[in-house]
Short mmCIF file of C-alpha atoms and ligand atoms in Angstrom, two decimals:
data_model
loop_
_atom_site.label_atom_id
_atom_site.label_comp_id
_atom_site.label_asym_id
_atom_site.label_seq_id
_atom_site.Cartn_x
_atom_site.Cartn_y
_atom_site.Cartn_z
CA MET A 1437 82.11 57.85 48.57
CA LYS A 1438 82.51 61.52 49.30
CA PRO A 1439 80.50 63.29 52.01
CA VAL A 1440 78.66 66.41 50.83
CA ILE A 1441 77.64 68.57 53.78
CA GLY A 1442 76.07 72.01 53.87
CA LEU A 1443 74.92 74.02 56.83
CA GLU A 1444 72.06 76.30 57.79
CA VAL A 1445 72.63 78.25 60.97
CA HIS A 1446 70.08 80.46 62.71
CA VAL A 1447 71.35 83.18 65.02
CA GLU A 1448 69.09 85.28 67.24
CA LEU A 1449 70.13 88.91 67.35
CA LYS A 1450 70.32 90.74 70.66
CA THR A 1451 68.41 93.84 69.58
CA LYS A 1452 66.31 95.57 72.22
CA SER A 1453 63.02 95.02 70.35
CA LYS A 1454 61.64 92.31 68.08
CA MET A 1455 61.89 92.23 64.29
CA PHE A 1456 58.57 93.77 63.32
CA CYS A 1457 57.12 95.23 66.54
CA GLY A 1458 58.20 97.11 69.66
CA CYS A 1459 58.04 94.16 72.07
CA LYS A 1460 61.16 93.33 74.08
CA ALA A 1461 63.27 90.77 72.23
CA GLU A 1462 65.00 89.29 75.28
CA TYR A 1463 62.79 86.41 76.41
CA PHE A 1464 65.03 83.94 78.21
CA GLY A 1465 63.62 83.09 81.65
CA GLU A 1466 60.72 85.56 81.30
CA LYS A 1467 57.14 84.67 82.25
CA PRO A 1468 55.47 83.14 79.14
CA ASN A 1469 53.37 85.40 76.90
CA THR A 1470 54.37 88.66 78.58
CA HIS A 1471 56.23 90.15 75.58
CA THR A 1472 53.48 90.14 73.01
CA CYS A 1473 51.37 92.49 70.92
CA PRO A 1474 48.97 92.14 67.95
CA VAL A 1475 51.93 92.04 65.51
CA CYS A 1476 53.89 89.18 67.07
CA LEU A 1477 50.69 87.33 67.99
CA GLY A 1478 49.78 87.46 64.31
CA LEU A 1479 46.40 89.07 64.87
CA PRO A 1480 44.50 90.08 61.71
CA GLY A 1481 45.11 93.64 60.58
CA ALA A 1482 48.33 94.16 62.55
CA LEU A 1483 51.09 95.70 60.41
CA PRO A 1484 54.83 94.96 60.70
CA VAL A 1485 57.48 97.69 60.94
CA PRO A 1486 60.99 96.32 60.25
CA ASN A 1487 63.70 96.77 62.88
CA LYS A 1488 66.44 98.95 61.35
CA LYS A 1489 69.15 97.86 63.78
CA ALA A 1490 68.47 94.18 63.05
CA ILE A 1491 68.78 94.77 59.30
CA GLU A 1492 72.02 96.70 59.78
CA TRP A 1493 73.47 93.91 61.93
CA CYS A 1494 72.46 91.30 59.38
CA VAL A 1495 74.29 93.28 56.68
CA MET A 1496 77.35 93.70 58.92
CA LEU A 1497 77.52 89.95 59.46
CA GLY A 1498 77.20 89.45 55.70
CA LEU A 1499 80.07 91.88 55.11
CA ALA A 1500 82.20 90.11 57.72
CA LEU A 1501 81.58 86.89 55.76
CA ASP A 1502 82.74 88.57 52.55
CA CYS A 1503 79.26 88.73 51.02
CA GLU A 1504 77.96 91.02 48.32
CA ILE A 1505 75.19 93.33 49.54
CA PRO A 1506 72.65 93.88 46.72
CA LEU A 1507 71.30 97.44 46.69
CA PHE A 1508 67.78 96.04 46.33
CA SER A 1509 66.29 93.40 48.60
CA LYS A 1510 62.91 92.47 49.99
CA PHE A 1511 61.02 90.38 52.50
CA ASP A 1512 58.87 87.41 51.51
CA ARG A 1513 56.27 85.26 53.15
CA LYS A 1514 57.20 81.63 53.76
CA ASN A 1515 53.90 79.85 54.20
CA TYR A 1516 53.50 76.82 56.39
CA PHE A 1517 51.04 75.68 58.98
CA TYR A 1518 52.24 74.97 62.48
CA PRO A 1519 51.00 76.12 65.91
CA ASP A 1520 54.21 78.07 66.63
CA LEU A 1521 53.45 80.35 63.68
CA PRO A 1522 50.14 82.16 64.31
CA LYS A 1523 50.16 84.13 61.04
CA GLY A 1524 50.45 80.96 58.96
CA TYR A 1525 53.63 82.31 57.40
CA GLN A 1526 57.07 83.35 58.53
CA THR A 1527 58.28 86.73 57.30
CA SER A 1528 61.62 85.81 55.74
CA GLN A 1529 63.58 86.49 52.56
CA TYR A 1530 63.46 84.31 49.48
CA ASP A 1531 65.10 85.28 46.20
CA GLN A 1532 66.49 88.69 47.12
CA PRO A 1533 68.15 88.40 50.54
CA PHE A 1534 70.34 91.07 52.15
CA CYS A 1535 73.66 89.25 51.62
CA VAL A 1536 74.85 86.78 48.96
CA ASP A 1537 77.98 85.04 47.64
CA GLY A 1538 80.34 85.23 50.59
CA SER A 1539 83.02 82.88 51.83
CA ILE A 1540 85.00 81.96 54.89
CA GLU A 1541 88.25 80.07 55.37
CA VAL A 1542 88.06 77.04 57.62
CA ASN A 1543 91.06 74.77 58.25
CA SER A 1544 92.67 76.31 55.13
CA LYS A 1545 89.64 75.40 53.01
CA LYS A 1546 87.33 77.92 51.41
CA ILE A 1547 83.69 77.46 52.37
CA GLY A 1548 81.09 79.30 50.31
CA ILE A 1549 78.46 81.39 52.08
CA THR A 1550 75.48 81.18 49.75
CA ARG A 1551 73.39 83.76 51.58
CA VAL A 1552 72.75 85.54 54.85
CA HIS A 1553 69.15 86.62 55.29
CA MET A 1554 66.83 88.13 57.85
CA GLU A 1555 63.71 86.56 59.24
CA GLU A 1556 61.70 86.27 62.45
CA ASP A 1557 61.77 83.58 65.09
CA THR A 1558 58.65 81.53 65.80
CA ALA A 1559 56.84 81.04 69.09
CA LYS A 1560 58.05 78.28 71.37
CA LEU A 1561 56.10 75.08 71.91
CA ILE A 1562 56.31 73.50 75.33
CA HIS A 1563 55.10 69.95 75.69
CA GLU A 1564 53.90 68.96 79.15
CA GLY A 1565 52.36 65.53 79.52
CA ASN A 1566 49.44 65.38 77.13
CA GLU A 1567 49.32 69.14 76.70
CA SER A 1568 51.19 71.44 74.37
CA LEU A 1569 51.58 75.05 75.43
CA ILE A 1570 52.69 78.00 73.33
CA ASP A 1571 54.91 80.85 74.55
CA PHE A 1572 54.82 83.81 72.17
CA ASN A 1573 57.67 85.72 73.82
CA ARG A 1574 60.04 84.33 71.18
CA SER A 1575 57.65 85.01 68.30
CA GLY A 1576 59.11 87.74 66.10
CA VAL A 1577 62.60 87.85 67.65
CA PRO A 1578 65.11 88.85 64.91
CA LEU A 1579 66.74 85.82 63.40
CA VAL A 1580 69.58 85.74 60.89
CA GLU A 1581 70.00 82.64 58.75
CA ILE A 1582 73.44 81.85 57.37
CA VAL A 1583 73.54 79.25 54.60
CA THR A 1584 76.74 77.63 53.29
CA GLY A 1585 77.33 75.83 50.03
CA PRO A 1586 77.58 72.00 50.12
CA ASP A 1587 81.29 72.46 50.76
CA PHE A 1588 82.09 70.44 53.88
CA GLU A 1589 83.43 66.90 53.79
CA THR A 1590 83.98 66.22 57.49
CA ALA A 1591 82.24 66.84 60.80
CA GLU A 1592 85.52 68.29 62.01
CA ASP A 1593 85.44 71.10 59.44
CA VAL A 1594 81.78 71.76 60.24
CA LYS A 1595 82.68 72.17 63.89
CA ALA A 1596 85.57 74.48 63.07
CA TYR A 1597 83.25 76.56 60.88
CA LEU A 1598 80.65 76.85 63.61
CA LYS A 1599 83.24 77.94 66.15
CA LYS A 1600 84.55 80.55 63.76
CA LEU A 1601 81.08 81.83 62.93
CA GLN A 1602 80.27 82.07 66.62
CA GLN A 1603 83.50 83.96 67.20
CA ILE A 1604 82.80 86.45 64.39
CA VAL A 1605 79.24 87.08 65.59
CA ARG A 1606 80.58 87.76 69.09
CA TYR A 1607 83.27 90.07 67.75
CA ILE A 1608 80.65 92.13 65.92
CA ASP A 1609 78.65 91.92 69.15
CA ILE A 1610 75.25 91.29 67.58
CA SER A 1611 74.38 88.13 69.52
CA ASP A 1612 75.78 86.16 72.45
CA VAL A 1613 75.27 82.99 70.35
CA ASP A 1614 74.71 80.93 73.49
CA MET A 1615 73.68 77.52 72.19
CA GLU A 1616 72.17 76.42 75.47
CA LYS A 1617 69.78 79.36 75.30
CA GLY A 1618 68.90 78.54 71.70
CA GLN A 1619 70.56 81.67 70.36
CA MET A 1620 72.38 79.60 67.75
CA ARG A 1621 70.67 76.64 66.07
CA LEU A 1622 72.26 74.34 63.53
CA GLU A 1623 70.86 72.28 60.71
CA PRO A 1624 73.38 70.34 58.69
CA ASN A 1625 72.22 68.75 55.45
CA ILE A 1626 74.12 65.64 54.68
CA SER A 1627 74.49 63.37 51.69
CA LEU A 1628 77.05 61.10 50.07
CA SER A 1629 78.28 61.34 46.51
CA SER A 1630 79.47 58.23 44.72
CA ASP A 1631 80.34 59.92 41.41
CA GLY A 1632 81.70 63.30 42.50
CA LYS A 1633 78.47 65.04 41.49
CA LEU A 1634 75.89 66.57 43.84
CA PRO A 1635 73.72 63.71 45.14
CA LYS A 1636 70.03 63.52 44.19
CA TYR A 1637 68.91 63.59 47.82
CA LYS A 1638 69.81 65.29 51.05
CA VAL A 1639 69.01 64.63 54.65
CA GLU A 1640 68.56 67.54 56.99
CA VAL A 1641 69.20 66.98 60.68
CA LYS A 1642 67.47 69.12 63.30
CA ASN A 1643 67.46 69.29 67.13
CA ILE A 1644 71.19 69.84 67.36
CA ASN A 1645 72.00 72.12 70.24
CA SER A 1646 75.67 71.51 70.89
CA PHE A 1647 78.93 71.21 68.97
CA ASN A 1648 79.27 67.75 70.39
CA PHE A 1649 75.96 66.59 68.90
CA VAL A 1650 76.75 68.02 65.46
CA ASP A 1651 79.81 65.81 65.32
CA LYS A 1652 77.93 62.68 66.34
CA ALA A 1653 74.90 63.37 64.15
CA ILE A 1654 76.97 63.90 61.01
CA ASN A 1655 79.10 60.82 61.53
CA PHE A 1656 76.04 58.71 62.30
CA GLU A 1657 74.27 59.94 59.15
CA LEU A 1658 77.28 59.28 56.93
CA LYS A 1659 77.44 55.68 58.11
CA ARG A 1660 73.68 55.17 57.81
CA GLN A 1661 73.57 56.56 54.28
CA GLU A 1662 76.64 54.65 53.18
CA LYS A 1663 74.95 51.41 54.17
CA ILE A 1664 71.82 52.25 52.17
CA LEU A 1665 73.83 53.28 49.11
CA LYS A 1666 75.92 50.12 49.28
CA GLU A 1667 72.69 48.13 49.08
CA GLY A 1668 72.07 49.91 45.78
CA LYS A 1669 69.24 52.05 47.19
CA LEU A 1670 68.87 55.82 47.51
CA PRO A 1671 68.39 57.35 51.00
CA THR A 1672 65.07 59.15 51.41
CA GLN A 1673 65.07 62.94 51.17
CA GLU A 1674 63.87 63.83 54.65
CA THR A 1675 64.29 65.75 57.87
CA ARG A 1676 65.69 63.75 60.75
CA GLY A 1677 66.26 64.66 64.37
CA TRP A 1678 69.22 63.83 66.61
CA ASP A 1679 68.22 61.62 69.55
CA GLU A 1680 70.93 61.93 72.18
CA LYS A 1681 69.56 59.08 74.30
CA LYS A 1682 69.56 56.62 71.43
CA GLN A 1683 72.70 58.13 69.88
CA GLN A 1684 71.11 58.14 66.45
CA THR A 1685 69.12 60.26 64.03
CA ILE A 1686 65.42 59.54 63.72
CA SER A 1687 63.14 60.27 60.78
CA GLN A 1688 60.81 63.20 61.44
CA ARG A 1689 59.18 64.12 58.15
CA ASN A 1690 59.79 64.19 54.44
CA LYS A 1691 61.62 67.35 53.54
CA GLU A 1692 59.68 70.16 51.90
CA GLU A 1693 60.72 71.59 48.57
CA ALA A 1694 60.90 75.39 48.34
CA SER A 1695 57.74 75.29 46.20
CA ASP A 1696 55.79 73.78 49.11
CA TYR A 1697 56.23 77.06 50.98
CA ARG A 1698 54.47 79.12 48.30
CA TYR A 1699 56.86 82.02 48.84
CA PHE A 1700 55.61 85.41 47.71
CA PRO A 1701 56.71 89.02 48.33
CA GLU A 1702 55.60 90.46 51.68
CA PRO A 1703 52.98 93.05 50.70
CA ASP A 1704 53.09 94.87 54.05
CA ILE A 1705 56.79 95.78 53.90
CA PRO A 1706 58.19 97.86 51.05
CA PRO A 1707 61.41 96.57 49.42
CA ILE A 1708 64.66 97.75 51.01
CA ARG A 1709 67.01 99.95 48.99
CA PHE A 1710 70.54 100.64 50.20
CA THR A 1711 72.92 103.28 48.92
CA GLU A 1712 76.63 102.49 48.48
CA SER A 1713 77.47 104.96 51.22
CA GLN A 1714 75.11 103.26 53.69
CA ILE A 1715 76.88 99.99 53.05
CA SER A 1716 80.37 101.42 53.38
CA ASN A 1717 79.24 103.08 56.58
CA LEU A 1718 78.19 99.68 57.96
CA ARG A 1719 81.46 98.17 56.77
CA SER A 1720 83.37 100.78 58.74
CA GLN A 1721 81.58 99.70 61.92
CA ILE A 1722 82.92 96.14 61.73
CA PRO A 1723 85.79 95.68 64.20
CA GLU A 1724 89.02 93.90 63.29
CA LEU A 1725 87.97 90.26 62.87
CA PRO A 1726 89.57 87.28 64.64
CA ASP A 1727 91.73 86.05 61.73
CA ASP A 1728 93.16 89.50 61.06
CA LYS A 1729 93.79 90.07 64.73
CA LEU A 1730 95.51 86.69 65.07
CA HIS A 1731 97.91 87.48 62.24
CA ARG A 1732 98.55 91.02 63.45
CA PHE A 1733 99.43 89.74 66.95
CA ILE A 1734 101.97 87.37 65.43
CA LYS A 1735 103.49 90.08 63.26
CA LYS A 1736 103.33 93.04 65.61
CA PHE A 1737 104.05 91.34 68.93
CA GLY A 1738 106.07 88.34 67.78
CA LEU A 1739 103.69 85.90 69.48
CA THR A 1740 103.56 82.25 68.52
CA GLU A 1741 100.53 81.27 66.43
CA TYR A 1742 99.38 79.06 69.28
CA ASP A 1743 99.36 81.88 71.83
CA SER A 1744 97.89 84.36 69.38
CA GLU A 1745 95.03 81.97 68.68
CA ILE A 1746 94.24 81.65 72.39
CA LEU A 1747 94.39 85.39 72.98
CA THR A 1748 92.13 86.26 70.04
CA ARG A 1749 89.41 83.72 70.80
CA GLU A 1750 87.47 86.45 72.55
CA LYS A 1751 87.66 90.11 71.67
CA THR A 1752 87.67 91.24 75.30
CA ILE A 1753 90.75 89.12 76.05
CA ALA A 1754 92.51 90.29 72.88
CA ASP A 1755 91.86 93.92 73.81
CA TYR A 1756 93.08 93.26 77.33
CA PHE A 1757 96.30 91.68 76.09
CA GLU A 1758 96.94 94.56 73.75
CA GLN A 1759 96.57 97.13 76.54
CA ALA A 1760 98.81 95.14 78.85
CA ALA A 1761 101.41 94.60 76.12
CA LYS A 1762 101.61 98.37 75.48
CA LEU A 1763 102.13 99.07 79.18
CA GLY A 1764 104.57 96.17 79.42
CA ILE A 1765 106.84 97.56 76.72
CA GLU A 1766 107.30 100.71 78.81
CA HIS A 1767 108.66 98.47 81.59
CA ASN A 1768 110.83 96.29 79.37
CA LEU A 1769 108.44 93.36 79.45
CA SER A 1770 108.08 91.61 76.12
CA PRO A 1771 104.55 91.00 74.71
CA GLN A 1772 105.38 87.27 74.85
CA GLN A 1773 106.02 87.54 78.60
CA ILE A 1774 102.64 89.24 79.00
CA ALA A 1775 101.00 86.58 76.84
CA ASN A 1776 102.60 83.76 78.83
CA TYR A 1777 101.41 85.26 82.07
CA ILE A 1778 97.81 85.74 80.88
CA ILE A 1779 97.61 82.24 79.41
CA ASN A 1780 99.53 80.23 82.00
CA LYS A 1781 98.08 81.91 85.06
CA LYS A 1782 94.58 81.89 83.52
CA ILE A 1783 94.15 85.54 84.43
CA ASN A 1784 90.60 86.68 85.13
CA ILE A 1785 90.53 89.89 83.13
CA ASP A 1786 87.49 91.16 85.00
CA GLU A 1787 89.43 91.19 88.24
CA ILE A 1788 92.90 92.43 87.33
CA LEU A 1789 93.40 95.62 85.33
CA PRO A 1790 96.16 95.54 82.68
CA ALA A 1791 98.29 97.91 84.77
CA ALA A 1792 97.98 95.64 87.82
CA LEU A 1793 98.93 92.68 85.66
CA VAL A 1794 102.11 94.39 84.48
CA LYS A 1795 102.95 95.24 88.10
CA ALA A 1796 102.41 91.64 89.15
CA ILE A 1797 104.74 90.40 86.43
CA LEU A 1798 107.41 92.94 87.36
CA SER A 1799 107.31 91.87 91.00
CA THR A 1800 107.88 88.23 90.09
CA LYS A 1801 110.06 88.88 87.09
CA THR A 1802 112.67 86.22 87.88
CA VAL A 1803 110.16 83.40 87.90
CA VAL A 1804 108.32 84.45 84.76
CA VAL A 1805 109.74 82.21 82.13
CA ASP A 1806 109.84 82.81 78.44
CA ASP A 1807 108.50 79.44 77.35
CA SER A 1808 109.77 79.46 73.81
CA LYS A 1809 113.30 80.37 74.93
CA LEU A 1810 113.26 77.57 77.50
CA ASP A 1811 111.95 75.11 74.92
CA GLN A 1812 114.76 76.02 72.55
CA ILE A 1813 117.42 75.52 75.20
CA ILE A 1814 115.98 72.19 76.31
CA GLU A 1815 115.94 70.95 72.73
CA LYS A 1816 119.52 72.10 72.27
CA VAL A 1817 120.70 70.35 75.47
CA ILE A 1818 118.86 67.16 74.51
CA GLY A 1819 120.42 67.28 71.06
CA GLU A 1820 123.92 67.70 72.45
CA ASN A 1821 123.57 65.03 75.10
CA GLN A 1822 122.07 62.06 73.30
CA LYS A 1823 124.09 59.57 75.35
CA ALA A 1824 122.85 60.99 78.64
CA VAL A 1825 119.27 60.88 77.31
CA LYS A 1826 119.75 57.23 76.37
CA ASP A 1827 121.17 56.43 79.79
CA TYR A 1828 118.20 58.10 81.45
CA LYS A 1829 115.77 56.13 79.33
CA ASN A 1830 117.62 52.96 80.34
CA GLY A 1831 116.88 53.73 83.97
CA LYS A 1832 119.82 55.87 85.06
CA GLU A 1833 117.73 58.43 86.96
CA VAL A 1834 120.68 60.52 88.19
CA VAL A 1835 121.41 61.64 84.64
CA MET A 1836 118.32 63.86 84.84
CA MET A 1837 120.00 66.19 87.30
CA PHE A 1838 122.86 66.59 84.86
CA LEU A 1839 120.47 67.56 82.05
CA VAL A 1840 118.58 70.00 84.30
CA GLY A 1841 121.91 71.57 85.28
CA GLN A 1842 122.90 72.02 81.65
CA VAL A 1843 119.60 73.74 80.84
CA MET A 1844 119.83 76.04 83.87
CA LYS A 1845 123.39 76.99 82.96
CA GLU A 1846 122.32 77.96 79.43
CA PHE A 1847 119.17 79.77 80.57
CA LYS A 1848 121.17 82.19 82.79
CA GLU A 1849 118.11 83.71 84.53
CA LYS A 1850 116.83 82.25 87.79
CA ILE A 1851 114.49 79.38 87.07
CA ASP A 1852 112.68 76.61 88.92
CA ALA A 1853 114.55 73.31 88.60
CA ASN A 1854 111.39 71.25 88.92
CA LEU A 1855 109.81 73.09 86.01
CA VAL A 1856 112.89 72.35 83.90
CA LYS A 1857 112.79 68.69 84.95
CA GLU A 1858 109.13 68.30 83.98
CA LYS A 1859 109.76 69.98 80.65
CA ILE A 1860 112.71 67.73 79.84
CA LYS A 1861 110.67 64.65 80.75
CA GLU A 1862 107.95 65.81 78.38
CA LYS A 1863 110.39 66.11 75.56
CA ILE A 1864 112.32 62.86 75.83
ZN1 ZN B 1399 55.04 92.29 69.54
MN1 MN B 1400 65.09 79.97 58.51
#
């Protein structure tokens, strides 16, 4: 049986104001119900005015995910009744979203991005004892929803996708995507196919607020569904929640069909029309993305893929490395030496300026070791001294000093013998 997994991710944008009103969008830790107005409280007669910045950021994210941007799009009302939604509908996008048909590469597999659309966040329900309280500060905060095709087969790939998405969003700098603050929320839909076709059901899992839980929830669901299918039954189409205490998913409600939401065009917001030049202008504002940067660092600076991956995880660190590498070249330090220093010494880039870093490396030049060169020499020495290696493994400890000596002789520069010893031990 083949797992069929798709993903819906909601990301809160860090715009100054909310999606359809002028209230402050930042709500974390604020006194409840202090960022509200008739629009985000859903009072009758209040009219929404769309946030231009939020729409632009949504389109930029779509472009970064290789989406098409239709020149015509619109908002729709998604109707459902729940206390966190005072209007009785969420202003969202249905059949004509801002971004469609994108893709992203994850672990060398192509994952389809069905759509990226814009909507508004709901209010927050707080349950205390027998009471439920509502905080409207979150109501109307700009929310981007990113939907993939049913293209994942493992929890591992899902996790890799989420990390990459988070990284891209941070590079574009449109959200901090802090999961603990609810700025990124994940809903995998999971099913199992026994005949290679799309299954007739899917189970959506909610309440997942960490990468760790996504892994556990998916693997739990796959096992649960496999058991049901093996009994010749079909799992129920439903929404389940992850219960971390019980380490299992729990049924919450039967899943709605799109028709249950009675979507219809938002009459209070005119359709959005883009020009080609507006879209190319937004495209030009997207910075170099992590994958491109990673490959450029390997090509331009001769870094290993491993180091390049670490240095490009965050844009600020990548920028820092690049500045330091430029300065380093003027002082005959190789980019790899700079990279080694930043990675191995876990440099706090907020405390040491690139220039100070270069100075620090220069002052300790003899002990800064080019790891890949050392690795090569150790492998060579091990290869040429198989008998000594065998003797060492058979308990002849003194042989180690011979091997260390050989490596140090080949390395030529001053180097710490203990470091060499540890490295040799690792390798044999
Ligand atoms: Zn408001
Ligand atoms: Mn949504």
